[in-house]
Amino acid sequence: MARRPVIIDTDCGIDDAQAIMMALAAPDIRVLGVTCVFGNTSVENVCQNVLRVLDVCERQEIPVFRGSGGPLVGARVATTDHFGTDGLGDVFKDRDPLWEQKVQKEHAVSALIRLATENQQQVSLVALGPLTNLALAVRLDPGFPQKLKDLFIMGGNMEGKGNVTLCAEFNFVMDAESAYVVLEDFLCRTYLATWEFACRNALTWDFFNELVSQNAPAAVFMRTVTSRCRAYSQEASRSQRDVHFGPGFVSYDAYAMAACIDGGVVTGSIECPVRVELQGAMTRGMVALDRSGELKKSHSVVVLTGCDAEKLRRLLVDAVRQPRR
């Protein structure tokens, strides 16, 4: 059976790295390319992080494309340094002086359009960061979404609970206009793995510690990049009790990637029109779910609600048993 072509659009931080590794380990997935966008760190750091992940997994043949360095409109929003200033925990002192030569000359947005055009209605696009590259792609080629098989997004929310503002999630806050454009103009089948969805389906820290205690290169890499933020993450997860999520290990981007790799990971969903709020002082970037038809939209989005934890764990375990081709 032919492997399914996938493009990954990422702002490669630690959880993005885990998601990318999952895709590389999946036997029926063929990663056509990785497009980079600002978010967890600068787009230059993102490119270097992706190249580092591909090196660890011995998959240097996969092309990496540099994309948007800031949002569609306005100045870039200041970010926290939860994943370090470089997105991977600031644990690596060595930098590849030749990294720019390893990144493709073609811009990420052009690559998205080209790869979708060359593989009409076959490509699954997995978006793990701010949606700027995707918004620019549909503005350059309005037919771009129809060329995709489907779209999986990690971002947004479904209950108005935020992780960087009162009501909105990081990826959508970083470029709310692009999130709005994508969820309005992408008419392909679209799946949304929200922040609350990930939090409500957290895994245990015992599982995570066992996951990164292995000696395979990918496991050692994950153990290294999480070495400085692990204690903070565990404490932060415990504090989530006050918003009814409960403590646990949450690799946010892995949920969207898992849904792409194995549809059986998804055990529940809500299908309805959605809209991203742009105007509210406290709600900018929030996703509104329209369950009553008020928006009069013909296009619905699949908002994920339930997750098969065992299948997710299995994909994460497979991801650190690199290399695999």
GROMACS .gro file of C-alpha atoms in nm:
model
  325
    1MET     CA    1   0.000   0.000   0.000
    2ALA     CA    2   0.132   0.345  -0.093
    3ARG     CA    3   0.227   0.567   0.196
    4ARG     CA    4   0.010   0.875   0.255
    5PRO     CA    5   0.184   1.204   0.172
    6VAL     CA    6   0.198   1.455   0.460
    7ILE     CA    7   0.332   1.808   0.492
    8ILE     CA    8   0.416   1.940   0.839
    9ASP     CA    9   0.392   2.314   0.908
   10THR     CA   10   0.563   2.386   1.237
   11ASP     CA   11   0.709   2.640   1.480
   12CYS     CA   12   0.929   2.359   1.609
   13GLY     CA   13   0.942   2.357   1.986
   14ILE     CA   14   0.968   2.051   2.207
   15ASP     CA   15   0.617   1.917   2.147
   16ASP     CA   16   0.648   1.987   1.772
   17ALA     CA   17   0.964   1.777   1.774
   18GLN     CA   18   0.773   1.488   1.931
   19ALA     CA   19   0.499   1.522   1.669
   20ILE     CA   20   0.750   1.528   1.382
   21MET     CA   21   0.915   1.215   1.520
   22MET     CA   22   0.576   1.045   1.530
   23ALA     CA   23   0.523   1.116   1.161
   24LEU     CA   24   0.872   0.995   1.070
   25ALA     CA   25   0.814   0.669   1.257
   26ALA     CA   26   0.471   0.595   1.107
   27PRO     CA   27   0.515   0.322   0.843
   28ASP     CA   28   0.230   0.444   0.620
   29ILE     CA   29   0.324   0.815   0.626
   30ARG     CA   30   0.556   0.983   0.374
   31VAL     CA   31   0.665   1.331   0.484
   32LEU     CA   32   0.696   1.540   0.169
   33GLY     CA   33   0.846   1.838   0.348
   34VAL     CA   34   0.850   2.051   0.660
   35THR     CA   35   0.753   2.417   0.634
   36CYS     CA   36   0.866   2.648   0.912
   37VAL     CA   37   0.688   2.942   1.075
   38PHE     CA   38   0.762   3.172   1.370
   39GLY     CA   39   0.594   3.092   1.703
   40ASN     CA   40   0.776   2.918   1.985
   41THR     CA   41   1.087   3.101   1.863
   42SER     CA   42   1.212   3.287   1.556
   43VAL     CA   43   1.166   3.122   1.218
   44GLU     CA   44   1.546   3.097   1.186
   45ASN     CA   45   1.560   2.894   1.508
   46VAL     CA   46   1.265   2.686   1.392
   47CYS     CA   47   1.451   2.588   1.074
   48GLN     CA   48   1.754   2.484   1.277
   49ASN     CA   49   1.539   2.289   1.521
   50VAL     CA   50   1.370   2.096   1.240
   51LEU     CA   51   1.707   2.016   1.083
   52ARG     CA   52   1.828   1.891   1.422
   53VAL     CA   53   1.525   1.663   1.461
   54LEU     CA   54   1.575   1.523   1.111
   55ASP     CA   55   1.943   1.460   1.191
   56VAL     CA   56   1.853   1.270   1.507
   57CYS     CA   57   1.606   1.058   1.312
   58GLU     CA   58   1.847   1.013   1.018
   59ARG     CA   59   1.597   1.165   0.777
   60GLN     CA   60   1.804   1.446   0.628
   61GLU     CA   61   1.656   1.382   0.283
   62ILE     CA   62   1.329   1.552   0.383
   63PRO     CA   63   1.328   1.913   0.256
   64VAL     CA   64   1.290   2.201   0.501
   65PHE     CA   65   1.143   2.535   0.391
   66ARG     CA   66   1.169   2.869   0.569
   67GLY     CA   67   0.838   3.054   0.598
   68SER     CA   68   0.681   3.349   0.773
   69GLY     CA   69   0.880   3.528   1.040
   70GLY     CA   70   0.585   3.722   1.181
   71PRO     CA   71   0.205   3.745   1.176
   72LEU     CA   72  -0.012   3.840   0.882
   73VAL     CA   73  -0.100   4.177   1.041
   74GLY     CA   74   0.080   4.389   1.300
   75ALA     CA   75   0.383   4.326   1.516
   76ARG     CA   76   0.481   3.989   1.652
   77VAL     CA   77   0.333   3.915   1.995
   78ALA     CA   78   0.590   3.866   2.271
   79THR     CA   79   0.628   3.500   2.372
   80THR     CA   80   0.718   3.324   2.693
   81ASP     CA   81   1.039   3.122   2.714
   82HIS     CA   82   0.879   2.804   2.847
   83PHE     CA   83   1.064   2.608   2.577
   84GLY     CA   84   1.371   2.829   2.601
   85THR     CA   85   1.464   3.113   2.370
   86ASP     CA   86   1.552   2.865   2.094
   87GLY     CA   87   1.237   2.653   2.129
   88LEU     CA   88   1.430   2.342   2.236
   89GLY     CA   89   1.510   2.429   2.595
   90ASP     CA   90   1.837   2.616   2.533
   91VAL     CA   91   2.030   2.295   2.594
   92PHE     CA   92   2.239   2.292   2.277
   93LYS     CA   93   2.546   2.512   2.259
   94ASP     CA   94   2.654   2.395   1.917
   95ARG     CA   95   2.497   2.554   1.609
   96ASP     CA   96   2.539   2.421   1.258
   97PRO     CA   97   2.717   2.700   1.068
   98LEU     CA   98   2.586   2.554   0.741
   99TRP     CA   99   2.219   2.534   0.841
  100GLU     CA  100   2.107   2.799   0.591
  101GLN     CA  101   2.258   2.596   0.307
  102LYS     CA  102   2.052   2.295   0.418
  103VAL     CA  103   1.723   2.488   0.404
  104GLN     CA  104   1.556   2.499   0.063
  105LYS     CA  105   1.571   2.824  -0.133
  106GLU     CA  106   1.201   2.800  -0.212
  107HIS     CA  107   0.978   2.987   0.034
  108ALA     CA  108   0.755   2.770   0.254
  109VAL     CA  109   0.434   2.921   0.114
  110SER     CA  110   0.538   2.847  -0.244
  111ALA     CA  111   0.636   2.495  -0.139
  112LEU     CA  112   0.297   2.435   0.020
  113ILE     CA  113   0.117   2.536  -0.299
  114ARG     CA  114   0.353   2.341  -0.524
  115LEU     CA  115   0.344   2.017  -0.323
  116ALA     CA  116  -0.035   2.027  -0.299
  117THR     CA  117  -0.062   2.096  -0.673
  118GLU     CA  118   0.169   1.805  -0.754
  119ASN     CA  119  -0.032   1.569  -0.530
  120GLN     CA  120  -0.391   1.683  -0.583
  121GLN     CA  121  -0.629   1.578  -0.303
  122GLN     CA  122  -0.374   1.336  -0.163
  123VAL     CA  123  -0.183   1.548   0.091
  124SER     CA  124  -0.267   1.573   0.459
  125LEU     CA  125  -0.139   1.902   0.598
  126VAL     CA  126  -0.061   1.906   0.970
  127ALA     CA  127  -0.031   2.260   1.115
  128LEU     CA  128   0.143   2.276   1.453
  129GLY     CA  129   0.214   2.649   1.488
  130PRO     CA  130   0.061   2.985   1.401
  131LEU     CA  131  -0.128   2.957   1.072
  132THR     CA  132   0.049   3.236   0.884
  133ASN     CA  133   0.195   3.019   0.607
  134LEU     CA  134  -0.144   2.862   0.543
  135ALA     CA  135  -0.323   3.198   0.529
  136LEU     CA  136  -0.067   3.333   0.284
  137ALA     CA  137  -0.101   3.019   0.072
  138VAL     CA  138  -0.478   3.059   0.032
  139ARG     CA  139  -0.435   3.429  -0.046
  140LEU     CA  140  -0.181   3.348  -0.319
  141ASP     CA  141  -0.380   3.051  -0.449
  142PRO     CA  142  -0.750   3.054  -0.348
  143GLY     CA  143  -0.780   2.698  -0.475
  144PHE     CA  144  -0.504   2.571  -0.246
  145PRO     CA  145  -0.733   2.420   0.023
  146GLN     CA  146  -0.926   2.218  -0.235
  147LYS     CA  147  -0.599   2.062  -0.349
  148LEU     CA  148  -0.547   1.910  -0.004
  149LYS     CA  149  -0.696   1.583   0.118
  150ASP     CA  150  -0.744   1.720   0.468
  151LEU     CA  151  -0.603   1.956   0.730
  152PHE     CA  152  -0.515   1.885   1.093
  153ILE     CA  153  -0.460   2.187   1.320
  154MET     CA  154  -0.322   2.198   1.672
  155GLY     CA  155  -0.455   2.521   1.814
  156GLY     CA  156  -0.752   2.719   1.928
  157ASN     CA  157  -1.000   2.621   2.194
  158MET     CA  158  -1.358   2.504   2.231
  159GLU     CA  159  -1.461   2.633   2.572
  160GLY     CA  160  -1.312   2.981   2.578
  161LYS     CA  161  -1.026   2.876   2.806
  162GLY     CA  162  -0.686   3.017   2.718
  163ASN     CA  163  -0.327   2.936   2.802
  164VAL     CA  164  -0.165   3.272   2.719
  165THR     CA  165  -0.467   3.501   2.747
  166LEU     CA  166  -0.790   3.463   2.937
  167CYS     CA  167  -0.980   3.314   2.643
  168ALA     CA  168  -0.734   3.210   2.372
  169GLU     CA  169  -0.466   2.955   2.292
  170PHE     CA  170  -0.104   3.033   2.197
  171ASN     CA  171  -0.099   2.945   1.824
  172PHE     CA  172  -0.416   3.142   1.752
  173VAL     CA  173  -0.312   3.440   1.967
  174MET     CA  174   0.019   3.463   1.782
  175ASP     CA  175  -0.164   3.528   1.453
  176ALA     CA  176  -0.538   3.559   1.506
  177GLU     CA  177  -0.599   3.700   1.158
  178SER     CA  178  -0.437   3.398   0.994
  179ALA     CA  179  -0.637   3.161   1.214
  180TYR     CA  180  -0.951   3.347   1.105
  181VAL     CA  181  -0.857   3.322   0.736
  182VAL     CA  182  -0.779   2.951   0.754
  183LEU     CA  183  -1.097   2.854   0.937
  184GLU     CA  184  -1.306   3.065   0.697
  185ASP     CA  185  -1.141   2.980   0.364
  186PHE     CA  186  -1.015   2.622   0.397
  187LEU     CA  187  -1.306   2.413   0.273
  188CYS     CA  188  -1.118   2.084   0.281
  189ARG     CA  189  -1.194   1.841   0.563
  190THR     CA  190  -1.049   2.015   0.870
  191TYR     CA  191  -0.978   1.870   1.215
  192LEU     CA  192  -0.908   2.093   1.515
  193ALA     CA  193  -0.712   1.956   1.811
  194THR     CA  194  -0.771   2.230   2.066
  195TRP     CA  195  -0.584   2.317   2.382
  196GLU     CA  196  -0.862   2.186   2.605
  197PHE     CA  197  -0.879   1.862   2.405
  198ALA     CA  198  -0.510   1.799   2.467
  199CYS     CA  199  -0.531   1.890   2.836
  200ARG     CA  200  -0.835   1.671   2.896
  201ASN     CA  201  -0.653   1.372   2.745
  202ALA     CA  202  -0.324   1.411   2.932
  203LEU     CA  203  -0.095   1.113   2.984
  204THR     CA  204   0.087   1.035   3.306
  205TRP     CA  205   0.428   1.167   3.401
  206ASP     CA  206   0.530   0.810   3.480
  207PHE     CA  207   0.468   0.727   3.113
  208PHE     CA  208   0.673   1.027   3.001
  209ASN     CA  209   0.965   0.939   3.229
  210GLU     CA  210   0.963   0.583   3.098
  211LEU     CA  211   0.939   0.713   2.740
  212VAL     CA  212   1.253   0.927   2.763
  213SER     CA  213   1.453   0.680   2.972
  214GLN     CA  214   1.527   0.461   2.670
  215ASN     CA  215   1.865   0.470   2.497
  216ALA     CA  216   1.755   0.518   2.137
  217PRO     CA  217   1.883   0.847   1.987
  218ALA     CA  218   1.535   0.998   1.963
  219ALA     CA  219   1.463   0.918   2.328
  220VAL     CA  220   1.795   1.066   2.436
  221PHE     CA  221   1.714   1.377   2.232
  222MET     CA  222   1.376   1.418   2.402
  223ARG     CA  223   1.532   1.362   2.744
  224THR     CA  224   1.788   1.630   2.668
  225VAL     CA  225   1.554   1.898   2.535
  226THR     CA  226   1.312   1.853   2.825
  227SER     CA  227   1.581   1.845   3.093
  228ARG     CA  228   1.541   2.211   3.193
  229CYS     CA  229   1.166   2.251   3.158
  230ARG     CA  230   1.046   1.914   3.289
  231ALA     CA  231   1.010   2.024   3.652
  232TYR     CA  232   0.830   2.341   3.545
  233SER     CA  233   0.597   2.144   3.321
  234GLN     CA  234   0.510   1.899   3.595
  235GLU     CA  235   0.432   2.180   3.838
  236ALA     CA  236   0.230   2.365   3.573
  237SER     CA  237   0.027   2.053   3.500
  238ARG     CA  238  -0.054   2.015   3.868
  239SER     CA  239  -0.181   2.374   3.875
  240GLN     CA  240  -0.431   2.288   3.600
  241ARG     CA  241  -0.654   2.129   3.863
  242ASP     CA  242  -0.814   2.466   3.922
  243VAL     CA  243  -0.950   2.469   3.564
  244HIS     CA  244  -1.070   2.107   3.588
  245PHE     CA  245  -0.812   1.956   3.353
  246GLY     CA  246  -0.612   1.764   3.609
  247PRO     CA  247  -0.236   1.705   3.612
  248GLY     CA  248  -0.048   1.510   3.348
  249PHE     CA  249   0.198   1.507   3.060
  250VAL     CA  250   0.059   1.685   2.753
  251SER     CA  251   0.252   1.687   2.425
  252TYR     CA  252   0.011   1.930   2.258
  253ASP     CA  253   0.116   1.896   1.896
  254ALA     CA  254   0.126   1.518   1.921
  255TYR     CA  255  -0.255   1.507   1.941
  256ALA     CA  256  -0.305   1.662   1.598
  257MET     CA  257  -0.034   1.445   1.448
  258ALA     CA  258  -0.175   1.129   1.607
  259ALA     CA  259  -0.519   1.205   1.461
  260CYS     CA  260  -0.358   1.235   1.116
  261ILE     CA  261  -0.157   0.914   1.149
  262ASP     CA  262  -0.436   0.700   1.293
  263GLY     CA  263  -0.799   0.814   1.279
  264GLY     CA  264  -0.876   0.557   1.549
  265VAL     CA  265  -0.701   0.783   1.800
  266VAL     CA  266  -1.008   1.008   1.784
  267THR     CA  267  -1.295   0.864   1.988
  268GLY     CA  268  -1.520   1.169   1.997
  269SER     CA  269  -1.576   1.495   1.811
  270ILE     CA  270  -1.811   1.786   1.749
  271GLU     CA  271  -1.875   1.885   1.389
  272CYS     CA  272  -1.996   2.241   1.346
  273PRO     CA  273  -1.908   2.578   1.190
  274VAL     CA  274  -1.653   2.783   1.382
  275ARG     CA  275  -1.523   3.138   1.378
  276VAL     CA  276  -1.215   3.303   1.528
  277GLU     CA  277  -1.287   3.620   1.727
  278LEU     CA  278  -1.071   3.919   1.625
  279GLN     CA  279  -1.224   4.217   1.802
  280GLY     CA  280  -1.279   4.134   2.169
  281ALA     CA  281  -1.045   4.290   2.422
  282MET     CA  282  -1.043   3.965   2.623
  283THR     CA  283  -1.146   3.718   2.351
  284ARG     CA  284  -0.918   3.796   2.055
  285GLY     CA  285  -0.804   3.464   1.906
  286MET     CA  286  -1.080   3.264   2.076
  287VAL     CA  287  -1.266   3.006   1.868
  288ALA     CA  288  -1.645   3.026   1.878
  289LEU     CA  289  -1.830   2.701   1.805
  290ASP     CA  290  -2.159   2.758   1.626
  291ARG     CA  291  -2.388   2.473   1.730
  292SER     CA  292  -2.710   2.661   1.654
  293GLY     CA  293  -2.643   2.780   1.297
  294GLU     CA  294  -2.615   3.149   1.382
  295LEU     CA  295  -2.321   3.202   1.146
  296LYS     CA  296  -2.507   3.065   0.843
  297LYS     CA  297  -2.190   2.892   0.723
  298SER     CA  298  -2.196   2.590   0.496
  299HIS     CA  299  -1.854   2.462   0.605
  300SER     CA  300  -1.807   2.275   0.931
  301VAL     CA  301  -1.491   2.182   1.123
  302VAL     CA  302  -1.436   1.861   1.317
  303VAL     CA  303  -1.345   1.966   1.671
  304LEU     CA  304  -1.185   1.672   1.852
  305THR     CA  305  -1.311   1.581   2.198
  306GLY     CA  306  -1.219   1.219   2.273
  307CYS     CA  307  -0.884   1.039   2.248
  308ASP     CA  308  -0.777   0.675   2.269
  309ALA     CA  309  -0.492   0.716   2.517
  310GLU     CA  310  -0.345   0.373   2.450
  311LYS     CA  311  -0.310   0.441   2.078
  312LEU     CA  312  -0.154   0.781   2.151
  313ARG     CA  313   0.095   0.622   2.390
  314ARG     CA  314   0.185   0.361   2.129
  315LEU     CA  315   0.256   0.629   1.867
  316LEU     CA  316   0.476   0.821   2.110
  317VAL     CA  317   0.669   0.505   2.200
  318ASP     CA  318   0.720   0.424   1.831
  319ALA     CA  319   0.844   0.779   1.776
  320VAL     CA  320   1.145   0.737   2.004
  321ARG     CA  321   1.243   0.405   1.851
  322GLN     CA  322   1.412   0.588   1.567
  323PRO     CA  323   1.558   0.557   1.312
  324ARG     CA  324   1.292   0.410   1.087
  325ARG     CA  325   1.227   0.465   0.718
   0.00000   0.00000   0.00000
